[in-house]
Amino acid sequence: MVDLAEEEMDNPTFRSDTVLSDVHLHCPSKRHLMVRLNAVGQPVFLSHFKLLWSTEDLASGKYGREITTGREHQCRSGDELCDKDRSNIKKEGELNSEGVETLLDDDGDLEVVRRPRSASDLEAEDLLRDIVCPVILMKGKEDAFEDEEQECTCSDVVKIEHTMATPLEDVGKQVWRAAFLLADYILFRRDTFRSCSVLELGGGTGITSIIMGTVAKRVYCTDVGEDLLAMCEQNVALNKHLMEPGGGEVKVKELDWLKDEFCTDPEAPYSWSEEEIADLLDHCSVIMAADVFYDDDLTDALFRTLYKITHNLRNSCTVYLALEKRLNFTLRHMDVTCEAYSHFRNTLNDLENLQDGKMKYTVEPIKLDFCQFLVYERIEQL
């Protein structure tokens, strides 16, 4: 995001030191509450992100509710129609077969019978109507959060503390769309991840690791920065009840891609024990990362870390990478480009073409026609 500060109408100046995730502009979460200031003085908000299927339904293997957004049904697999779509088509066919005469009143005017509104229609309208309007509360007003505490055990709500607008180096404290996309895929393919041991690189606020924790056995959610990791750990605690039915756990750990080793300093708050490193290397079968490819140097560092970790794993591993292609106009190209994505693709190709006697990497794209479990805008750039 580029902020435009107009000192004079004829002499605008551009600033690019503030980044804002538009998840918060589109996602109709319940509301925003400022709960505290973090270590660097940024306001920390608490948002509710509604799961369209509850974890109780997921645990029982039942599909809890139909996924609708306005008139568009998003519960589709490929080109297949939902049961509701099929029933509507059948009803429309029956209506047409009866002839137009049945729709005329005594005067010969066309009388249209409106279809009754279903519960899912009302629910979809409520979701669309619940626009995000940040509300800033004074610190110390603990009674204002009593209703939040009462709803702590909701089985269909993920509660996430996050910041809204940050410098580039703190973007991990925000929630990004690719994290929702990866969370959707985890819930859609939950049997694939059940009882797995998982590593997330660049976990940020922890929302994807939390969703993975509802089905996996153990998730190591990693990032850098004590303030960010503390926020992530708080989010894991806020959503512990979502993971308890499946017996999963999320461990928040430091993992710096610019360093060669795991942090094992016992004085560091999010360091690794030797037992945890051994557990990761012996049992990890899934690695994931969402929206971490925005800086070329960090992308290179991540792939180096990825290679080193997979090289030392006891078993084969599947890596899931989710990202959003962000288009920017650059003066160097005098065109709209996506340099960060291009660098990511080139690095990914290098990894796939790597000639290694021990390791072999195969890259496959995943179609985005799976069901949507969280309310966000699934754009074509994902």
PDB file of C-alpha atoms in Angstrom, residues 215-316:
ATOM      1  CA  VAL A 215      -6.612 -31.624  12.823  1.00  0.00           C
ATOM      2  CA  ALA A 216      -2.843 -32.189  13.165  1.00  0.00           C
ATOM      3  CA  LYS A 217      -1.113 -33.805  16.108  1.00  0.00           C
ATOM      4  CA  ARG A 218       1.545 -31.142  16.606  1.00  0.00           C
ATOM      5  CA  VAL A 219       2.311 -27.846  14.876  1.00  0.00           C
ATOM      6  CA  TYR A 220       5.523 -25.871  15.288  1.00  0.00           C
ATOM      7  CA  CYS A 221       4.561 -22.287  14.458  1.00  0.00           C
ATOM      8  CA  THR A 222       7.742 -20.292  13.828  1.00  0.00           C
ATOM      9  CA  ASP A 223       8.728 -16.692  13.178  1.00  0.00           C
ATOM     10  CA  VAL A 224      11.151 -14.075  14.523  1.00  0.00           C
ATOM     11  CA  GLY A 225      10.769 -11.211  16.975  1.00  0.00           C
ATOM     12  CA  GLU A 226       9.817 -11.633  20.620  1.00  0.00           C
ATOM     13  CA  ASP A 227       6.884  -9.220  20.349  1.00  0.00           C
ATOM     14  CA  LEU A 228       5.408 -11.053  17.347  1.00  0.00           C
ATOM     15  CA  LEU A 229       5.952 -14.474  18.901  1.00  0.00           C
ATOM     16  CA  ALA A 230       4.278 -13.299  22.121  1.00  0.00           C
ATOM     17  CA  MET A 231       1.257 -12.162  20.080  1.00  0.00           C
ATOM     18  CA  CYS A 232       1.197 -15.520  18.294  1.00  0.00           C
ATOM     19  CA  GLU A 233       1.385 -17.401  21.587  1.00  0.00           C
ATOM     20  CA  GLN A 234      -1.506 -15.310  22.922  1.00  0.00           C
ATOM     21  CA  ASN A 235      -3.586 -16.224  19.876  1.00  0.00           C
ATOM     22  CA  VAL A 236      -2.850 -19.909  20.375  1.00  0.00           C
ATOM     23  CA  ALA A 237      -4.055 -19.592  23.971  1.00  0.00           C
ATOM     24  CA  LEU A 238      -7.217 -17.745  22.865  1.00  0.00           C
ATOM     25  CA  ASN A 239      -8.104 -20.618  20.532  1.00  0.00           C
ATOM     26  CA  LYS A 240      -6.972 -23.570  22.600  1.00  0.00           C
ATOM     27  CA  HIS A 241     -10.552 -24.817  22.859  1.00  0.00           C
ATOM     28  CA  LEU A 242     -10.675 -25.267  19.071  1.00  0.00           C
ATOM     29  CA  MET A 243      -7.755 -27.693  19.156  1.00  0.00           C
ATOM     30  CA  GLU A 244      -8.682 -29.662  22.271  1.00  0.00           C
ATOM     31  CA  PRO A 245     -11.348 -31.895  20.646  1.00  0.00           C
ATOM     32  CA  GLY A 246      -8.769 -33.315  18.223  1.00  0.00           C
ATOM     33  CA  GLY A 247      -5.943 -33.410  20.752  1.00  0.00           C
ATOM     34  CA  GLY A 248      -3.715 -31.129  18.675  1.00  0.00           C
ATOM     35  CA  GLU A 249      -1.185 -28.662  20.013  1.00  0.00           C
ATOM     36  CA  VAL A 250       0.636 -25.630  18.617  1.00  0.00           C
ATOM     37  CA  LYS A 251       4.122 -24.756  19.851  1.00  0.00           C
ATOM     38  CA  VAL A 252       5.394 -21.244  19.124  1.00  0.00           C
ATOM     39  CA  LYS A 253       9.118 -21.202  18.334  1.00  0.00           C
ATOM     40  CA  GLU A 254      11.738 -18.856  16.930  1.00  0.00           C
ATOM     41  CA  LEU A 255      13.179 -19.736  13.534  1.00  0.00           C
ATOM     42  CA  ASP A 256      15.296 -17.128  11.794  1.00  0.00           C
ATOM     43  CA  TRP A 257      15.867 -17.871   8.104  1.00  0.00           C
ATOM     44  CA  LEU A 258      18.989 -15.710   8.122  1.00  0.00           C
ATOM     45  CA  LYS A 259      20.673 -17.984  10.654  1.00  0.00           C
ATOM     46  CA  ASP A 260      22.022 -21.457  10.058  1.00  0.00           C
ATOM     47  CA  GLU A 261      20.892 -23.126  13.257  1.00  0.00           C
ATOM     48  CA  PHE A 262      17.827 -23.501  15.441  1.00  0.00           C
ATOM     49  CA  CYS A 263      17.829 -21.179  18.442  1.00  0.00           C
ATOM     50  CA  THR A 264      18.689 -23.408  21.415  1.00  0.00           C
ATOM     51  CA  ASP A 265      19.650 -20.698  23.910  1.00  0.00           C
ATOM     52  CA  PRO A 266      17.769 -21.621  27.117  1.00  0.00           C
ATOM     53  CA  GLU A 267      17.619 -17.924  28.024  1.00  0.00           C
ATOM     54  CA  ALA A 268      15.662 -17.098  24.855  1.00  0.00           C
ATOM     55  CA  PRO A 269      11.883 -17.250  25.457  1.00  0.00           C
ATOM     56  CA  TYR A 270      10.990 -19.157  22.267  1.00  0.00           C
ATOM     57  CA  SER A 271      14.044 -21.351  21.828  1.00  0.00           C
ATOM     58  CA  TRP A 272      14.066 -25.020  20.864  1.00  0.00           C
ATOM     59  CA  SER A 273      14.984 -27.908  23.128  1.00  0.00           C
ATOM     60  CA  GLU A 274      17.052 -30.742  21.722  1.00  0.00           C
ATOM     61  CA  GLU A 275      14.017 -33.013  22.141  1.00  0.00           C
ATOM     62  CA  GLU A 276      11.823 -30.662  20.063  1.00  0.00           C
ATOM     63  CA  ILE A 277      14.376 -30.467  17.251  1.00  0.00           C
ATOM     64  CA  ALA A 278      14.650 -34.257  17.227  1.00  0.00           C
ATOM     65  CA  ASP A 279      10.864 -34.582  17.211  1.00  0.00           C
ATOM     66  CA  LEU A 280      10.589 -32.183  14.261  1.00  0.00           C
ATOM     67  CA  LEU A 281      13.248 -33.940  12.202  1.00  0.00           C
ATOM     68  CA  ASP A 282      11.940 -37.427  13.014  1.00  0.00           C
ATOM     69  CA  HIS A 283       8.217 -36.856  12.479  1.00  0.00           C
ATOM     70  CA  CYS A 284       7.559 -33.739  10.382  1.00  0.00           C
ATOM     71  CA  SER A 285       5.749 -34.594   7.162  1.00  0.00           C
ATOM     72  CA  VAL A 286       4.184 -31.213   6.325  1.00  0.00           C
ATOM     73  CA  ILE A 287       5.746 -27.755   6.010  1.00  0.00           C
ATOM     74  CA  MET A 288       3.637 -24.702   5.183  1.00  0.00           C
ATOM     75  CA  ALA A 289       4.071 -20.973   4.637  1.00  0.00           C
ATOM     76  CA  ALA A 290       1.560 -18.264   3.731  1.00  0.00           C
ATOM     77  CA  ASP A 291       2.220 -14.814   2.289  1.00  0.00           C
ATOM     78  CA  VAL A 292       5.926 -14.688   3.103  1.00  0.00           C
ATOM     79  CA  PHE A 293       7.233 -13.910  -0.409  1.00  0.00           C
ATOM     80  CA  TYR A 294       7.401 -10.125  -0.554  1.00  0.00           C
ATOM     81  CA  ASP A 295      11.158  -9.489  -0.262  1.00  0.00           C
ATOM     82  CA  ASP A 296      13.733 -11.136  -2.529  1.00  0.00           C
ATOM     83  CA  ASP A 297      16.368 -11.552   0.166  1.00  0.00           C
ATOM     84  CA  LEU A 298      13.880 -13.150   2.544  1.00  0.00           C
ATOM     85  CA  THR A 299      12.622 -15.397  -0.237  1.00  0.00           C
ATOM     86  CA  ASP A 300      16.170 -16.621  -0.858  1.00  0.00           C
ATOM     87  CA  ALA A 301      16.683 -17.144   2.870  1.00  0.00           C
ATOM     88  CA  LEU A 302      13.428 -19.078   3.191  1.00  0.00           C
ATOM     89  CA  PHE A 303      14.341 -21.464   0.374  1.00  0.00           C
ATOM     90  CA  ARG A 304      17.764 -22.029   1.911  1.00  0.00           C
ATOM     91  CA  THR A 305      16.068 -22.846   5.225  1.00  0.00           C
ATOM     92  CA  LEU A 306      13.561 -25.050   3.435  1.00  0.00           C
ATOM     93  CA  TYR A 307      16.303 -26.992   1.705  1.00  0.00           C
ATOM     94  CA  LYS A 308      18.295 -27.472   4.883  1.00  0.00           C
ATOM     95  CA  ILE A 309      15.333 -28.662   6.939  1.00  0.00           C
ATOM     96  CA  THR A 310      13.974 -31.042   4.304  1.00  0.00           C
ATOM     97  CA  HIS A 311      17.475 -32.384   3.743  1.00  0.00           C
ATOM     98  CA  ASN A 312      17.601 -33.425   7.405  1.00  0.00           C
ATOM     99  CA  LEU A 313      14.083 -34.859   7.744  1.00  0.00           C
ATOM    100  CA  ARG A 314      13.794 -38.578   8.330  1.00  0.00           C
ATOM    101  CA  ASN A 315      10.704 -38.920   6.112  1.00  0.00           C
ATOM    102  CA  SER A 316       9.468 -37.412   2.871  1.00  0.00           C
TER     103      SER A 316
END
